[in-house]
Amino acid sequence: MLHGIKGQLTLKPQQKQLVAQSIGNARFVWNQFLAMWNARYQNNALLPTLTEYDLNNLLPTLKKEYAFLKETDSTSLQQVSNELAQSFKNFFQNRSHFKHPTFKSKQHARQSYTSKNVNNSIRLDGNYLRLPKLGWVQFRSGQPITGKIKRATITRTAAGTYECSLLVDDESQVVTHKTHQTVGIDMGVSDLMVLSTGDKIKTIRFHEQLAPKRLYWEQRAARRARKAKENGVALSAAKNYQRAKEQRARIFQKEKNQRQDRLHKLTTRLVREYDIIVLEDLQTANLMKNHQLARSIAAQSWREIRRMLAYKCAKYGKELIVVNPYKTSQICSSCGFDDGKHALDVREWECPSCHVHHDRDINAAKNILSIGLGQALVKSA
Ligand SMILES: [Zn+2]
């Protein structure tokens, strides 16, 4: 099974330069190939489209003409052929969904290149990652990595930090003992998750914790942009402004890392503790009326939780079941009585039939679990 693992790289100045060169070269090759592709089409629209193979065959000629291309790992340039051919393929197959490939700009906030693992050219040793041309680099990901590394994408973020995401093919299933426990999960905004066991996992509002710092740098960036304008300095040349912008981006990055870290810990815990995990389908999950930002962040976290649970369940030999949460907040999980729709502000209710007192979310989580277990039975029957 393929999955991505992201981590932070700590680079020496010389390595940073090499990364900048590699990013620049990948962009250069992309733009060269794209210009050629466009020109070819304009000259004769009937010519067959180029393939990844055709593009790769052009690389040696390009390298002869532009010697600086030899300074980067050649697989990262082959990867450009692959990506450009794929972008065109997507575009030709589905024009309403995919845009025509465009030229890449140096100004784009996120800059990256991708190297393929050939003959163990990319490998891990403890906290160090070996990358083509760069050599050994300190790498922190916060999670154990097993399996075969297929590719590494090195990114310089808007915050000026360096990230690497590894595409890993992990066939190995980690042997964890079965716990014979099952759990249903109701996802929400103020409580991120409510479990059928009665556990409630609060949402941590990382964006609020970091808000004062973010505001500080936002105001500084705005003031410095104004100053630069008054002095007739272009923003791209205004060093002070650029620094403030980078600081602001660093805070966003930190917020993202904190959230990601927490979701990793939560999902790993769930997969260790339960053999079957049942989630509601997010497409149909009824969203509570809530602050817009909090809600969109929650929705992002739910998608991330589902993605993490899917690959961790596969990895640990556990089962993830996704169900349609139909009527889960109105049916009594004790006796099955349908109490009709409850208004959103009804957090607790008593079943008129069996008189059990319910917490709305715990009851929903219990219903999600029983729908899931029902589906599991149907599947195994
Ligand atoms: Zn009841």
Short mmCIF file of C-alpha atoms and ligand atoms in Angstrom, two decimals:
data_model
loop_
_atom_site.label_atom_id
_atom_site.label_comp_id
_atom_site.label_asym_id
_atom_site.label_seq_id
_atom_site.Cartn_x
_atom_site.Cartn_y
_atom_site.Cartn_z
CA MET A 1 0.00 0.00 0.00
CA LEU A 2 1.31 3.44 -0.94
CA HIS A 3 1.17 6.29 1.48
CA GLY A 4 2.92 9.59 2.07
CA ILE A 5 5.01 10.50 5.08
CA LYS A 6 6.02 14.07 5.64
CA GLY A 7 8.93 15.33 7.70
CA GLN A 8 11.14 18.34 8.30
CA LEU A 9 14.62 18.59 6.85
CA THR A 10 17.49 20.45 8.48
CA LEU A 11 19.84 21.61 5.73
CA LYS A 12 23.28 23.14 5.68
CA PRO A 13 23.74 26.32 3.61
CA GLN A 14 25.43 24.38 0.84
CA GLN A 15 22.56 21.87 0.74
CA LYS A 16 20.05 24.70 0.60
CA GLN A 17 21.83 25.97 -2.46
CA LEU A 18 21.65 22.56 -4.09
CA VAL A 19 17.94 22.35 -3.33
CA ALA A 20 17.39 25.80 -4.85
CA GLN A 21 19.31 24.65 -7.93
CA SER A 22 17.28 21.44 -8.21
CA ILE A 23 13.99 23.29 -7.85
CA GLY A 24 15.14 25.80 -10.45
CA ASN A 25 16.23 23.06 -12.84
CA ALA A 26 12.98 21.13 -12.52
CA ARG A 27 11.10 24.34 -13.26
CA PHE A 28 13.40 25.12 -16.18
CA VAL A 29 12.88 21.70 -17.76
CA TRP A 30 9.13 21.89 -17.20
CA ASN A 31 8.95 25.29 -18.92
CA GLN A 32 11.20 24.16 -21.79
CA PHE A 33 9.15 21.04 -22.42
CA LEU A 34 5.89 22.91 -22.14
CA ALA A 35 7.01 25.62 -24.59
CA MET A 36 8.10 22.91 -26.99
CA TRP A 37 4.83 21.05 -26.60
CA ASN A 38 2.83 24.22 -27.29
CA ALA A 39 4.96 25.15 -30.32
CA ARG A 40 4.65 21.65 -31.73
CA TYR A 41 0.89 21.82 -31.41
CA GLN A 42 0.72 25.24 -33.05
CA ASN A 43 2.86 24.07 -35.95
CA ASN A 44 0.91 20.95 -36.58
CA ALA A 45 -2.09 20.08 -34.44
CA LEU A 46 -2.29 16.65 -36.03
CA LEU A 47 1.02 15.38 -34.66
CA PRO A 48 0.60 12.69 -32.01
CA THR A 49 1.03 14.01 -28.47
CA LEU A 50 4.35 13.48 -26.75
CA THR A 51 4.79 10.79 -24.15
CA GLU A 52 6.86 10.60 -20.99
CA TYR A 53 9.25 8.39 -22.96
CA ASP A 54 9.64 11.01 -25.72
CA LEU A 55 10.35 13.71 -23.15
CA ASN A 56 12.93 11.59 -21.33
CA ASN A 57 14.70 11.05 -24.64
CA LEU A 58 15.06 14.80 -25.00
CA LEU A 59 16.78 15.20 -21.65
CA PRO A 60 20.34 14.35 -22.78
CA THR A 61 20.14 17.01 -25.52
CA LEU A 62 18.90 19.58 -23.05
CA LYS A 63 21.71 18.70 -20.65
CA LYS A 64 24.28 19.21 -23.40
CA GLU A 65 22.88 22.62 -24.14
CA TYR A 66 22.39 23.71 -20.52
CA ALA A 67 25.26 22.36 -18.44
CA PHE A 68 23.71 23.46 -15.13
CA LEU A 69 21.13 20.70 -15.53
CA LYS A 70 23.87 18.18 -14.80
CA GLU A 71 24.18 19.54 -11.28
CA THR A 72 20.89 17.98 -10.24
CA ASP A 73 19.80 14.43 -9.74
CA SER A 74 18.74 13.14 -13.16
CA THR A 75 15.70 11.28 -11.80
CA SER A 76 14.25 14.63 -10.70
CA LEU A 77 14.26 15.75 -14.33
CA GLN A 78 12.72 12.45 -15.46
CA GLN A 79 10.06 13.09 -12.88
CA VAL A 80 9.26 16.37 -14.68
CA SER A 81 8.65 14.40 -17.90
CA ASN A 82 6.35 12.14 -15.98
CA GLU A 83 4.40 14.99 -14.39
CA LEU A 84 4.05 17.01 -17.58
CA ALA A 85 2.90 13.99 -19.60
CA GLN A 86 0.44 13.16 -16.82
CA SER A 87 -0.91 16.74 -16.69
CA PHE A 88 -1.56 16.69 -20.41
CA LYS A 89 -3.17 13.27 -20.18
CA ASN A 90 -5.49 14.51 -17.43
CA PHE A 91 -6.28 17.62 -19.43
CA PHE A 92 -7.14 15.69 -22.62
CA GLN A 93 -9.26 13.20 -20.71
CA ASN A 94 -11.23 15.66 -18.66
CA ARG A 95 -11.10 19.29 -19.72
CA SER A 96 -13.77 20.46 -17.33
CA HIS A 97 -11.79 19.24 -14.34
CA PHE A 98 -8.17 19.77 -15.34
CA LYS A 99 -6.56 22.92 -16.66
CA HIS A 100 -4.10 23.09 -19.52
CA PRO A 101 -0.60 22.84 -17.98
CA THR A 102 0.87 26.28 -17.33
CA PHE A 103 4.37 27.68 -17.00
CA LYS A 104 5.92 27.57 -13.54
CA SER A 105 6.96 30.76 -11.86
CA LYS A 106 9.81 31.49 -9.49
CA GLN A 107 7.44 33.60 -7.42
CA HIS A 108 5.19 30.72 -6.41
CA ALA A 109 5.20 30.28 -2.63
CA ARG A 110 5.71 26.53 -2.68
CA GLN A 111 8.72 25.29 -4.57
CA SER A 112 9.60 21.65 -4.90
CA TYR A 113 11.22 18.87 -6.86
CA THR A 114 10.90 15.10 -6.71
CA SER A 115 13.63 12.46 -6.84
CA LYS A 116 13.00 8.79 -7.54
CA ASN A 117 14.61 6.07 -5.52
CA VAL A 118 16.99 4.18 -7.79
CA ASN A 119 19.29 1.52 -6.35
CA ASN A 120 18.75 2.71 -2.82
CA SER A 121 19.72 6.29 -3.65
CA ILE A 122 17.10 7.37 -1.11
CA ARG A 123 17.31 5.64 2.25
CA LEU A 124 16.84 6.18 5.94
CA ASP A 125 19.16 5.61 8.83
CA GLY A 126 17.71 6.64 12.15
CA ASN A 127 16.98 10.35 12.00
CA TYR A 128 18.95 10.79 8.81
CA LEU A 129 17.71 10.57 5.27
CA ARG A 130 19.99 10.12 2.31
CA LEU A 131 18.93 12.08 -0.75
CA PRO A 132 20.51 12.12 -4.22
CA LYS A 133 23.17 14.86 -4.55
CA LEU A 134 22.44 16.20 -1.05
CA GLY A 135 23.81 13.25 0.87
CA TRP A 136 22.75 12.62 4.47
CA VAL A 137 20.28 15.12 5.88
CA GLN A 138 18.62 15.32 9.28
CA PHE A 139 14.98 14.27 8.92
CA ARG A 140 12.23 14.45 11.54
CA SER A 141 8.83 12.92 10.81
CA GLY A 142 7.49 11.87 14.19
CA GLN A 143 6.42 8.47 12.93
CA PRO A 144 8.23 5.21 12.28
CA ILE A 145 8.81 4.45 8.62
CA THR A 146 8.73 0.92 7.30
CA GLY A 147 8.51 -0.26 3.72
CA LYS A 148 10.12 0.76 0.49
CA ILE A 149 10.66 4.44 -0.32
CA LYS A 150 9.59 5.10 -3.91
CA ARG A 151 10.04 8.86 -4.23
CA ALA A 152 11.02 11.89 -2.18
CA THR A 153 9.60 15.35 -2.78
CA ILE A 154 11.71 18.14 -1.35
CA THR A 155 9.87 21.39 -0.75
CA ARG A 156 10.96 24.83 0.28
CA THR A 157 7.93 26.23 2.09
CA ALA A 158 6.74 29.82 2.09
CA ALA A 159 8.11 29.96 5.64
CA GLY A 160 11.60 29.27 4.34
CA THR A 161 11.75 25.82 5.94
CA TYR A 162 12.42 22.55 4.15
CA GLU A 163 10.10 19.58 4.04
CA CYS A 164 10.41 16.19 2.51
CA SER A 165 7.50 13.91 1.76
CA LEU A 166 8.30 10.32 1.11
CA LEU A 167 6.07 8.06 -0.93
CA VAL A 168 6.36 4.71 0.79
CA ASP A 169 5.16 1.32 -0.38
CA ASP A 170 4.43 -0.59 2.77
CA GLU A 171 3.41 -4.20 2.29
CA SER A 172 4.30 -5.20 5.79
CA GLN A 173 1.52 -5.48 8.26
CA VAL A 174 2.58 -4.66 11.73
CA VAL A 175 1.54 -7.48 14.00
CA THR A 176 -0.53 -6.04 16.78
CA HIS A 177 -2.49 -8.26 19.05
CA LYS A 178 -6.23 -8.20 18.58
CA THR A 179 -8.03 -6.39 21.34
CA HIS A 180 -11.53 -7.64 20.38
CA GLN A 181 -12.77 -4.11 20.97
CA THR A 182 -14.91 -2.11 18.59
CA VAL A 183 -15.69 1.57 18.48
CA GLY A 184 -18.03 3.98 16.71
CA ILE A 185 -16.98 7.59 16.25
CA ASP A 186 -19.15 10.67 15.92
CA MET A 187 -17.19 13.61 14.56
CA GLY A 188 -17.97 17.15 15.55
CA VAL A 189 -16.71 20.68 15.79
CA SER A 190 -16.25 21.48 19.47
CA ASP A 191 -15.65 17.84 20.30
CA LEU A 192 -13.49 16.59 17.48
CA MET A 193 -14.51 13.00 18.18
CA VAL A 194 -17.02 11.41 20.49
CA LEU A 195 -16.55 7.67 20.93
CA SER A 196 -19.26 5.09 21.55
CA THR A 197 -17.36 4.27 24.75
CA GLY A 198 -18.33 7.71 26.07
CA ASP A 199 -14.89 9.26 25.58
CA LYS A 200 -14.93 12.79 24.23
CA ILE A 201 -11.90 14.16 22.47
CA LYS A 202 -11.89 17.95 22.47
CA THR A 203 -10.93 20.01 19.47
CA ILE A 204 -7.78 22.00 20.14
CA ARG A 205 -7.97 25.35 18.42
CA PHE A 206 -4.35 25.70 17.40
CA HIS A 207 -5.23 28.63 15.16
CA GLU A 208 -6.54 30.53 18.19
CA GLN A 209 -3.52 29.71 20.32
CA LEU A 210 -1.25 31.19 17.71
CA ALA A 211 -3.55 34.07 16.74
CA PRO A 212 -1.69 36.84 18.65
CA LYS A 213 1.61 35.93 17.00
CA ARG A 214 0.01 35.69 13.60
CA LEU A 215 -1.68 39.03 14.02
CA TYR A 216 1.62 40.58 15.09
CA TRP A 217 3.34 39.51 11.88
CA GLU A 218 0.33 40.27 9.70
CA GLN A 219 0.31 43.86 10.92
CA ARG A 220 4.04 44.14 10.47
CA ALA A 221 3.84 42.74 6.95
CA ALA A 222 1.07 45.22 6.09
CA ARG A 223 3.00 48.16 7.54
CA ARG A 224 6.18 47.20 5.75
CA ALA A 225 4.31 46.74 2.48
CA ARG A 226 2.92 50.26 2.89
CA LYS A 227 6.36 51.68 3.64
CA ALA A 228 7.86 49.96 0.60
CA LYS A 229 5.13 51.42 -1.57
CA GLU A 230 5.75 54.91 -0.20
CA ASN A 231 9.43 54.55 -0.95
CA GLY A 232 8.76 53.19 -4.40
CA VAL A 233 10.36 49.82 -3.64
CA ALA A 234 8.95 46.72 -5.34
CA LEU A 235 7.57 44.22 -2.80
CA SER A 236 9.76 41.46 -4.17
CA ALA A 237 12.80 43.63 -3.35
CA ALA A 238 11.58 44.78 0.08
CA LYS A 239 13.67 42.61 2.40
CA ASN A 240 11.85 43.66 5.60
CA TYR A 241 8.50 42.92 4.11
CA GLN A 242 9.67 39.54 2.82
CA ARG A 243 10.96 38.64 6.27
CA ALA A 244 7.63 39.48 7.90
CA LYS A 245 5.83 37.44 5.27
CA GLU A 246 8.11 34.52 5.98
CA GLN A 247 7.46 34.79 9.73
CA ARG A 248 3.74 34.79 9.11
CA ALA A 249 4.06 31.69 6.93
CA ARG A 250 6.12 30.04 9.68
CA ILE A 251 3.21 30.44 12.09
CA PHE A 252 0.78 28.86 9.65
CA GLN A 253 3.25 26.04 9.24
CA LYS A 254 3.56 25.54 12.98
CA GLU A 255 -0.20 25.48 13.35
CA LYS A 256 -0.43 22.84 10.63
CA ASN A 257 2.31 20.72 12.16
CA GLN A 258 0.73 20.82 15.61
CA ARG A 259 -2.64 19.75 14.26
CA GLN A 260 -1.12 17.00 12.13
CA ASP A 261 0.92 15.72 15.05
CA ARG A 262 -2.11 15.48 17.27
CA LEU A 263 -4.18 13.68 14.63
CA HIS A 264 -1.38 11.15 14.19
CA LYS A 265 -1.34 10.42 17.91
CA LEU A 266 -5.13 10.13 18.12
CA THR A 267 -5.48 7.83 15.12
CA THR A 268 -2.58 5.61 16.18
CA ARG A 269 -4.18 5.22 19.59
CA LEU A 270 -7.53 4.26 18.04
CA VAL A 271 -5.96 1.68 15.75
CA ARG A 272 -4.03 0.14 18.66
CA GLU A 273 -7.05 -0.03 20.95
CA TYR A 274 -9.76 -1.21 18.58
CA ASP A 275 -10.09 -4.01 16.02
CA ILE A 276 -13.04 -2.45 14.21
CA ILE A 277 -13.46 1.31 13.86
CA VAL A 278 -16.67 2.73 12.45
CA LEU A 279 -16.84 6.28 11.10
CA GLU A 280 -19.68 8.23 9.61
CA ASP A 281 -19.41 9.16 5.97
CA LEU A 282 -18.34 12.80 5.86
CA GLN A 283 -20.28 13.48 2.66
CA THR A 284 -23.52 13.02 4.54
CA ALA A 285 -22.43 14.07 8.03
CA ASN A 286 -24.76 16.77 9.20
CA LEU A 287 -22.76 19.83 10.02
CA MET A 288 -23.60 21.78 13.10
CA LYS A 289 -24.24 25.46 12.86
CA ASN A 290 -20.95 26.89 13.89
CA HIS A 291 -18.36 29.47 13.23
CA GLN A 292 -17.32 29.20 9.59
CA LEU A 293 -13.58 28.98 10.20
CA ALA A 294 -13.89 26.43 12.99
CA ARG A 295 -16.13 24.35 10.76
CA SER A 296 -13.81 24.35 7.78
CA ILE A 297 -10.88 23.44 10.00
CA ALA A 298 -12.95 20.65 11.55
CA ALA A 299 -13.89 19.33 8.09
CA GLN A 300 -10.20 19.32 7.17
CA SER A 301 -9.36 17.38 10.32
CA TRP A 302 -12.12 14.83 9.64
CA ARG A 303 -10.78 14.15 6.16
CA GLU A 304 -7.31 13.78 7.60
CA ILE A 305 -8.53 11.44 10.35
CA ARG A 306 -10.25 9.25 7.80
CA ARG A 307 -7.17 9.16 5.56
CA MET A 308 -4.90 8.27 8.49
CA LEU A 309 -7.27 5.64 9.84
CA ALA A 310 -7.57 4.04 6.40
CA TYR A 311 -3.86 3.44 5.98
CA LYS A 312 -3.14 2.69 9.61
CA CYS A 313 -5.94 0.10 9.74
CA ALA A 314 -4.51 -1.54 6.63
CA LYS A 315 -1.06 -1.44 8.16
CA TYR A 316 -2.08 -2.83 11.54
CA GLY A 317 -4.54 -5.37 10.17
CA LYS A 318 -7.56 -3.63 11.63
CA GLU A 319 -10.86 -2.81 9.95
CA LEU A 320 -12.28 0.61 9.10
CA ILE A 321 -15.97 0.79 8.20
CA VAL A 322 -17.60 3.95 6.90
CA VAL A 323 -21.35 4.24 7.28
CA ASN A 324 -24.14 6.58 6.30
CA PRO A 325 -25.10 8.28 9.58
CA TYR A 326 -28.81 8.10 8.82
CA LYS A 327 -30.94 9.10 11.85
CA THR A 328 -28.06 8.39 14.20
CA SER A 329 -28.91 11.32 16.43
CA GLN A 330 -32.59 10.51 16.81
CA ILE A 331 -32.70 6.74 17.31
CA CYS A 332 -32.28 5.38 20.82
CA SER A 333 -29.18 3.21 20.89
CA SER A 334 -30.62 1.15 23.75
CA CYS A 335 -34.00 0.09 22.37
CA GLY A 336 -34.09 1.36 18.78
CA PHE A 337 -36.99 3.77 19.34
CA ASP A 338 -37.11 6.63 16.78
CA ASP A 339 -37.65 9.83 18.73
CA GLY A 340 -37.89 12.04 15.63
CA LYS A 341 -35.58 14.87 14.74
CA HIS A 342 -33.86 16.62 17.62
CA ALA A 343 -33.02 20.30 17.29
CA LEU A 344 -29.30 21.06 17.16
CA ASP A 345 -29.25 22.58 20.62
CA VAL A 346 -30.67 19.43 22.22
CA ARG A 347 -27.51 17.96 23.70
CA GLU A 348 -29.23 15.40 25.94
CA TRP A 349 -32.53 13.58 25.79
CA GLU A 350 -34.43 10.78 27.41
CA CYS A 351 -35.88 7.93 25.38
CA PRO A 352 -39.68 7.98 25.90
CA SER A 353 -39.81 4.25 25.32
CA CYS A 354 -37.07 2.77 27.54
CA HIS A 355 -36.29 5.92 29.58
CA VAL A 356 -32.55 5.75 29.08
CA HIS A 357 -30.93 9.15 29.35
CA HIS A 358 -28.77 9.97 26.32
CA ASP A 359 -25.93 12.31 25.54
CA ARG A 360 -26.70 13.23 21.95
CA ASP A 361 -23.19 12.57 20.56
CA ILE A 362 -22.43 9.42 22.55
CA ASN A 363 -25.79 8.00 21.47
CA ALA A 364 -24.94 8.87 17.84
CA ALA A 365 -21.54 7.19 18.17
CA LYS A 366 -23.21 4.04 19.54
CA ASN A 367 -25.62 4.02 16.59
CA ILE A 368 -22.74 4.52 14.15
CA LEU A 369 -21.02 1.52 15.72
CA SER A 370 -24.07 -0.72 15.45
CA ILE A 371 -24.72 0.25 11.81
CA GLY A 372 -21.07 -0.54 11.08
CA LEU A 373 -21.11 -3.88 12.85
CA GLY A 374 -24.31 -4.74 10.96
CA GLN A 375 -22.53 -4.03 7.67
CA ALA A 376 -19.56 -6.11 8.76
CA LEU A 377 -21.88 -9.05 9.49
CA VAL A 378 -23.56 -8.74 6.08
CA LYS A 379 -20.14 -8.70 4.41
CA SER A 380 -18.85 -11.76 6.23
CA ALA A 381 -22.10 -13.73 5.83
ZN ZN B 1 -34.91 3.64 24.22
#
